[in-house]
Short mmCIF file of C-alpha atoms in Angstrom, two decimals:
data_model
loop_
_atom_site.label_atom_id
_atom_site.label_comp_id
_atom_site.label_asym_id
_atom_site.label_seq_id
_atom_site.Cartn_x
_atom_site.Cartn_y
_atom_site.Cartn_z
CA MET A 17 -17.10 22.15 -1.00
CA ASP A 18 -16.36 19.68 1.79
CA THR A 19 -12.88 20.60 3.02
CA LYS A 20 -12.73 17.45 5.16
CA LYS A 21 -12.14 15.43 2.02
CA TYR A 22 -8.75 17.05 1.51
CA ARG A 23 -5.69 15.24 2.82
CA PHE A 24 -2.34 16.85 3.53
CA GLU A 25 1.00 15.02 3.55
CA VAL A 26 4.20 16.70 4.68
CA CYS A 27 7.58 15.57 3.37
CA ALA A 28 9.56 15.58 6.63
CA ASN A 29 13.36 15.40 6.69
CA SER A 30 13.61 14.60 10.41
CA VAL A 31 11.67 13.70 13.53
CA GLU A 32 11.65 17.40 14.40
CA SER A 33 10.03 18.22 11.06
CA SER A 34 7.55 15.37 11.60
CA LEU A 35 6.42 16.87 14.89
CA ALA A 36 6.03 20.30 13.30
CA ALA A 37 3.87 18.69 10.60
CA GLN A 38 1.65 17.11 13.25
CA ALA A 39 1.36 20.37 15.17
CA GLY A 40 0.39 22.18 11.96
CA GLY A 41 -2.45 19.76 11.20
CA ALA A 42 -0.97 17.37 8.62
CA ASP A 43 -2.78 14.09 8.06
CA ARG A 44 0.40 12.22 7.08
CA VAL A 45 4.13 12.51 7.20
CA GLU A 46 6.42 11.06 4.55
CA LEU A 47 9.65 10.59 6.48
CA CYS A 48 12.80 10.88 4.35
CA ALA A 49 16.54 11.33 4.62
CA GLY A 50 18.67 12.71 1.79
CA ILE A 51 16.29 15.46 0.74
CA PRO A 52 18.79 17.10 -1.70
CA GLU A 53 18.80 13.77 -3.57
CA GLY A 54 15.01 13.65 -3.68
CA GLY A 55 14.61 11.54 -0.53
CA THR A 56 16.19 8.30 0.66
CA THR A 57 15.30 5.78 3.35
CA PRO A 58 15.59 7.29 6.85
CA SER A 59 17.38 5.60 9.72
CA TYR A 60 15.85 3.06 12.07
CA GLY A 61 16.18 5.62 14.86
CA ASP A 62 14.27 8.26 12.89
CA ILE A 63 11.47 5.84 12.04
CA THR A 64 11.01 4.39 15.52
CA LEU A 65 11.14 7.75 17.30
CA ALA A 66 8.77 9.35 14.82
CA ARG A 67 6.37 6.44 15.36
CA GLU A 68 6.63 6.87 19.12
CA LEU A 69 5.95 10.62 19.02
CA LEU A 70 3.39 10.95 16.23
CA GLN A 71 0.05 10.44 17.93
CA ARG A 72 -2.41 12.05 15.49
CA THR A 73 -0.51 11.87 12.20
CA ARG A 74 0.04 8.81 10.04
CA LEU A 75 3.63 7.84 9.29
CA HIS A 76 4.76 6.80 5.83
CA VAL A 77 8.40 5.90 5.15
CA ILE A 78 10.20 6.31 1.84
CA ILE A 79 11.93 3.15 0.62
CA ARG A 80 14.73 4.37 -1.62
CA PRO A 81 18.25 3.02 -1.11
CA ARG A 82 20.05 5.81 -3.00
CA GLY A 83 19.59 8.95 -5.03
CA GLY A 84 19.73 8.98 -8.79
CA ASP A 85 17.56 6.95 -11.13
CA PHE A 86 14.95 4.33 -10.27
CA LEU A 87 16.54 1.32 -11.99
CA TYR A 88 17.64 -0.92 -9.13
CA THR A 89 20.18 -3.74 -9.06
CA PRO A 90 19.32 -7.11 -7.49
CA LEU A 91 21.28 -6.11 -4.39
CA GLU A 92 19.40 -2.81 -4.09
CA GLN A 93 16.13 -4.67 -4.49
CA ARG A 94 17.03 -6.88 -1.51
CA ILE A 95 17.81 -3.76 0.50
CA MET A 96 14.38 -2.32 -0.33
CA LEU A 97 12.65 -5.48 0.82
CA LYS A 98 14.63 -5.40 4.10
CA ASP A 99 13.73 -1.74 4.60
CA ILE A 100 10.03 -2.43 4.06
CA GLU A 101 10.21 -5.11 6.74
CA MET A 102 12.01 -2.68 9.06
CA ALA A 103 9.32 -0.03 8.49
CA ARG A 104 6.61 -2.58 9.22
CA GLN A 105 8.26 -3.72 12.45
CA ALA A 106 8.67 -0.08 13.50
CA GLY A 107 4.93 0.47 13.11
CA ALA A 108 4.83 2.59 9.96
CA ASP A 109 1.37 3.07 8.48
CA GLY A 110 2.65 3.11 4.93
CA VAL A 111 5.63 2.96 2.60
CA VAL A 112 6.60 4.98 -0.46
CA PHE A 113 8.61 3.55 -3.35
CA GLY A 114 8.98 3.55 -7.11
CA CYS A 115 10.99 1.49 -9.59
CA LEU A 116 11.32 1.59 -13.36
CA THR A 117 12.65 -0.48 -16.24
CA PRO A 118 15.45 0.85 -18.47
CA TYR A 119 12.71 1.88 -20.92
CA GLY A 120 10.81 4.17 -18.56
CA GLU A 121 8.03 1.77 -17.61
CA VAL A 122 6.94 0.61 -14.16
CA ASP A 123 9.12 -2.38 -13.21
CA LEU A 124 6.24 -4.84 -12.87
CA PRO A 125 8.06 -7.86 -11.30
CA LEU A 126 9.86 -5.73 -8.70
CA THR A 127 6.81 -3.62 -7.89
CA GLU A 128 4.79 -6.82 -7.40
CA GLN A 129 7.42 -8.03 -4.91
CA LEU A 130 7.41 -4.73 -3.04
CA MET A 131 3.60 -4.64 -2.97
CA LYS A 132 3.49 -8.16 -1.54
CA ALA A 133 6.05 -7.22 1.12
CA SER A 134 3.95 -4.15 1.97
CA GLN A 135 0.64 -5.95 2.53
CA GLY A 136 -1.28 -4.36 5.38
CA MET A 137 0.39 -0.97 4.85
CA SER A 138 -0.65 1.87 2.58
CA VAL A 139 1.49 2.15 -0.57
CA THR A 140 2.40 5.29 -2.50
CA PHE A 141 4.30 5.10 -5.79
CA HIS A 142 6.55 8.17 -5.63
CA ARG A 143 7.78 10.59 -8.27
CA ALA A 144 9.54 7.86 -10.20
CA PHE A 145 6.15 8.14 -11.90
CA ASP A 146 7.23 11.50 -13.31
CA MET A 147 10.07 9.74 -15.13
CA CYS A 148 7.74 7.26 -16.88
CA ARG A 149 7.55 7.26 -20.66
CA ASN A 150 3.74 6.95 -20.70
CA PRO A 151 2.05 8.23 -17.51
CA PHE A 152 -1.39 6.93 -18.41
CA GLN A 153 -0.10 3.41 -19.05
CA ALA A 154 1.94 3.60 -15.84
CA MET A 155 -1.14 4.65 -13.88
CA GLU A 156 -3.14 1.70 -15.23
CA THR A 157 -0.31 -0.66 -14.24
CA LEU A 158 -0.29 0.72 -10.69
CA ILE A 159 -4.07 0.49 -10.44
CA GLY A 160 -3.83 -3.15 -11.48
CA LEU A 161 -1.22 -3.79 -8.79
CA GLY A 162 -3.46 -2.34 -6.08
CA CYS A 163 -1.29 0.70 -5.32
CA ASP A 164 -3.12 3.23 -3.13
CA ARG A 165 -1.78 6.49 -4.53
CA ILE A 166 0.67 8.15 -6.90
CA LEU A 167 2.82 11.12 -5.92
CA THR A 168 3.27 13.26 -9.01
CA SER A 169 4.04 16.76 -10.22
CA GLY A 170 2.44 16.03 -13.58
CA GLN A 171 5.84 15.18 -15.05
CA GLN A 172 6.97 18.79 -14.70
CA ALA A 173 9.42 20.60 -12.42
CA THR A 174 6.56 21.60 -10.10
CA ALA A 175 2.95 20.55 -9.64
CA GLU A 176 1.77 24.02 -10.60
CA ILE A 177 3.49 23.77 -13.99
CA GLY A 178 2.16 20.22 -14.27
CA ILE A 179 -1.50 21.20 -13.86
CA PRO A 180 -2.54 20.20 -17.43
CA LEU A 181 -1.36 16.59 -17.04
CA LEU A 182 -2.51 16.38 -13.42
CA LYS A 183 -6.00 17.34 -14.55
CA GLU A 184 -5.98 14.68 -17.28
CA LEU A 185 -4.67 12.01 -14.92
CA GLN A 186 -7.28 12.85 -12.30
CA ARG A 187 -10.02 12.49 -14.89
CA ALA A 188 -8.60 9.20 -16.21
CA ALA A 189 -8.18 7.75 -12.70
CA GLU A 190 -11.97 7.85 -12.18
CA GLY A 191 -11.55 7.31 -8.46
CA ARG A 192 -9.63 4.04 -8.93
CA ILE A 193 -6.42 5.43 -7.41
CA THR A 194 -5.58 8.58 -5.47
CA LEU A 195 -3.38 11.22 -7.03
CA LEU A 196 -1.16 13.07 -4.58
CA ALA A 197 0.02 16.38 -6.07
CA GLY A 198 3.50 17.30 -4.93
CA CYS A 199 6.65 19.31 -5.63
CA GLY A 200 6.56 23.05 -5.16
CA VAL A 201 3.15 23.01 -3.47
CA ASN A 202 2.86 25.82 -0.92
CA GLU A 203 0.50 28.34 0.63
CA THR A 204 0.56 30.54 -2.48
CA ASN A 205 -0.53 27.94 -5.05
CA ILE A 206 -2.26 25.00 -3.33
CA ALA A 207 -5.75 26.43 -3.84
CA HIS A 208 -5.08 27.06 -7.54
CA ILE A 209 -3.77 23.52 -8.06
CA ALA A 210 -6.77 22.02 -6.29
CA GLN A 211 -9.29 24.07 -8.25
CA ALA A 212 -7.61 23.47 -11.60
CA THR A 213 -7.13 19.70 -11.24
CA GLY A 214 -9.79 18.35 -8.86
CA ILE A 215 -7.05 16.59 -6.87
CA ARG A 216 -7.75 16.31 -3.15
CA GLU A 217 -4.44 15.12 -1.66
CA PHE A 218 -1.36 17.34 -1.45
CA HIS A 219 2.29 16.77 -0.59
CA PHE A 220 4.51 19.64 0.53
CA SER A 221 7.49 20.33 2.77
CA ALA A 222 6.65 23.71 4.40
CA ARG A 223 10.30 24.21 5.30
CA GLU A 224 12.19 27.25 6.49
CA SER A 225 15.93 27.74 6.85
CA VAL A 226 17.21 27.53 10.43
CA SER A 227 20.66 28.79 11.37
CA SER A 228 23.10 26.54 13.21
CA ALA A 229 23.78 27.19 16.90
CA MET A 230 27.51 26.74 16.25
CA ARG A 231 29.53 29.77 17.41
CA TYR A 232 32.89 28.57 16.12
CA ARG A 233 32.72 27.95 12.37
CA ASN A 234 35.49 26.79 10.05
CA GLU A 235 34.20 27.98 6.69
CA GLN A 236 37.27 26.61 4.87
CA VAL A 237 36.30 22.95 5.27
CA SER A 238 33.29 21.29 3.68
CA MET A 239 32.02 17.86 4.65
CA GLY A 240 30.91 17.50 1.04
CA GLY A 241 34.49 17.70 -0.18
CA THR A 242 34.53 19.44 -3.55
CA ILE A 243 30.71 19.72 -3.46
CA LYS A 244 29.77 22.86 -1.56
CA ILE A 245 27.18 22.11 1.11
CA GLU A 246 25.65 24.74 3.37
CA GLU A 247 26.61 23.34 6.76
CA TYR A 248 25.56 26.14 9.08
CA THR A 249 21.91 26.30 8.12
CA ARG A 250 19.39 23.49 7.79
CA PRO A 251 15.89 23.33 6.35
CA LEU A 252 13.15 22.33 8.79
CA THR A 253 9.42 22.00 8.40
CA THR A 254 7.67 24.58 10.57
CA GLU A 255 4.26 24.40 12.18
CA ARG A 256 3.56 27.91 10.92
CA ARG A 257 4.03 27.05 7.24
CA VAL A 258 2.17 23.73 7.48
CA ARG A 259 -0.81 25.47 9.04
CA ALA A 260 -0.67 28.33 6.52
CA THR A 261 -0.65 25.93 3.56
CA ILE A 262 -3.60 23.92 4.88
CA GLN A 263 -5.58 27.05 5.72
CA ALA A 264 -4.93 28.54 2.28
CA LEU A 265 -6.82 25.66 0.69
CA GLN A 266 -9.53 25.38 3.32
CA GLN A 267 -10.34 29.08 3.16
CA SER A 268 -10.53 29.07 -0.61
CA ALA A 269 -13.02 26.19 -0.50
CA GLN A 270 -15.43 27.86 1.92
#
């Protein structure tokens, strides 16, 4: 099997994580803020510095104005269009978005607008796809719109659990669109997912928990208010785990 045909995308929550992804051999970075919410649009500073420092790895930027569902108000739609323009001006290679109707279908008019605004950049429709009522119909809609790829866990909590649907989608796609398997992909299961589905692009975070350098800590106060947030550790992508995940698949394919 030709391992060069595999592509690896790391979901990076910072410029630091982006650089670790590059060092570990990732082909692409999906740069996000708000990871606990499933990813939101990163800052201008994050995008521009990541673009400046990523020399070998393509940079894709998530366009998602908030957490929660994927039904966007007219004001949020304007924000998304502005953010796409910002990503373009910052030199991003691609953008990542997804939007749905109240009935769980791809929002065709809005997606058409976002696709037009993204011309010249690669486009991934993110895991809003996993909230679609009919994934096969949604995939055909996205193929018709000219979308480059779909990030999906097979409409399950993880891509490994979603293998049955991922396999069916890969067969139905017939090479017309790229499926990017993501959510819960790691060094222990990537080879199994690849072999079971035939998918050749993978999305993973490869994060480890890093302790804060703070010596004085006031554990009585939380910046999340009544929502308890762990403020003295942070998850970061590590070169070690990126490399291990990539090698796990490459070695299995030899």
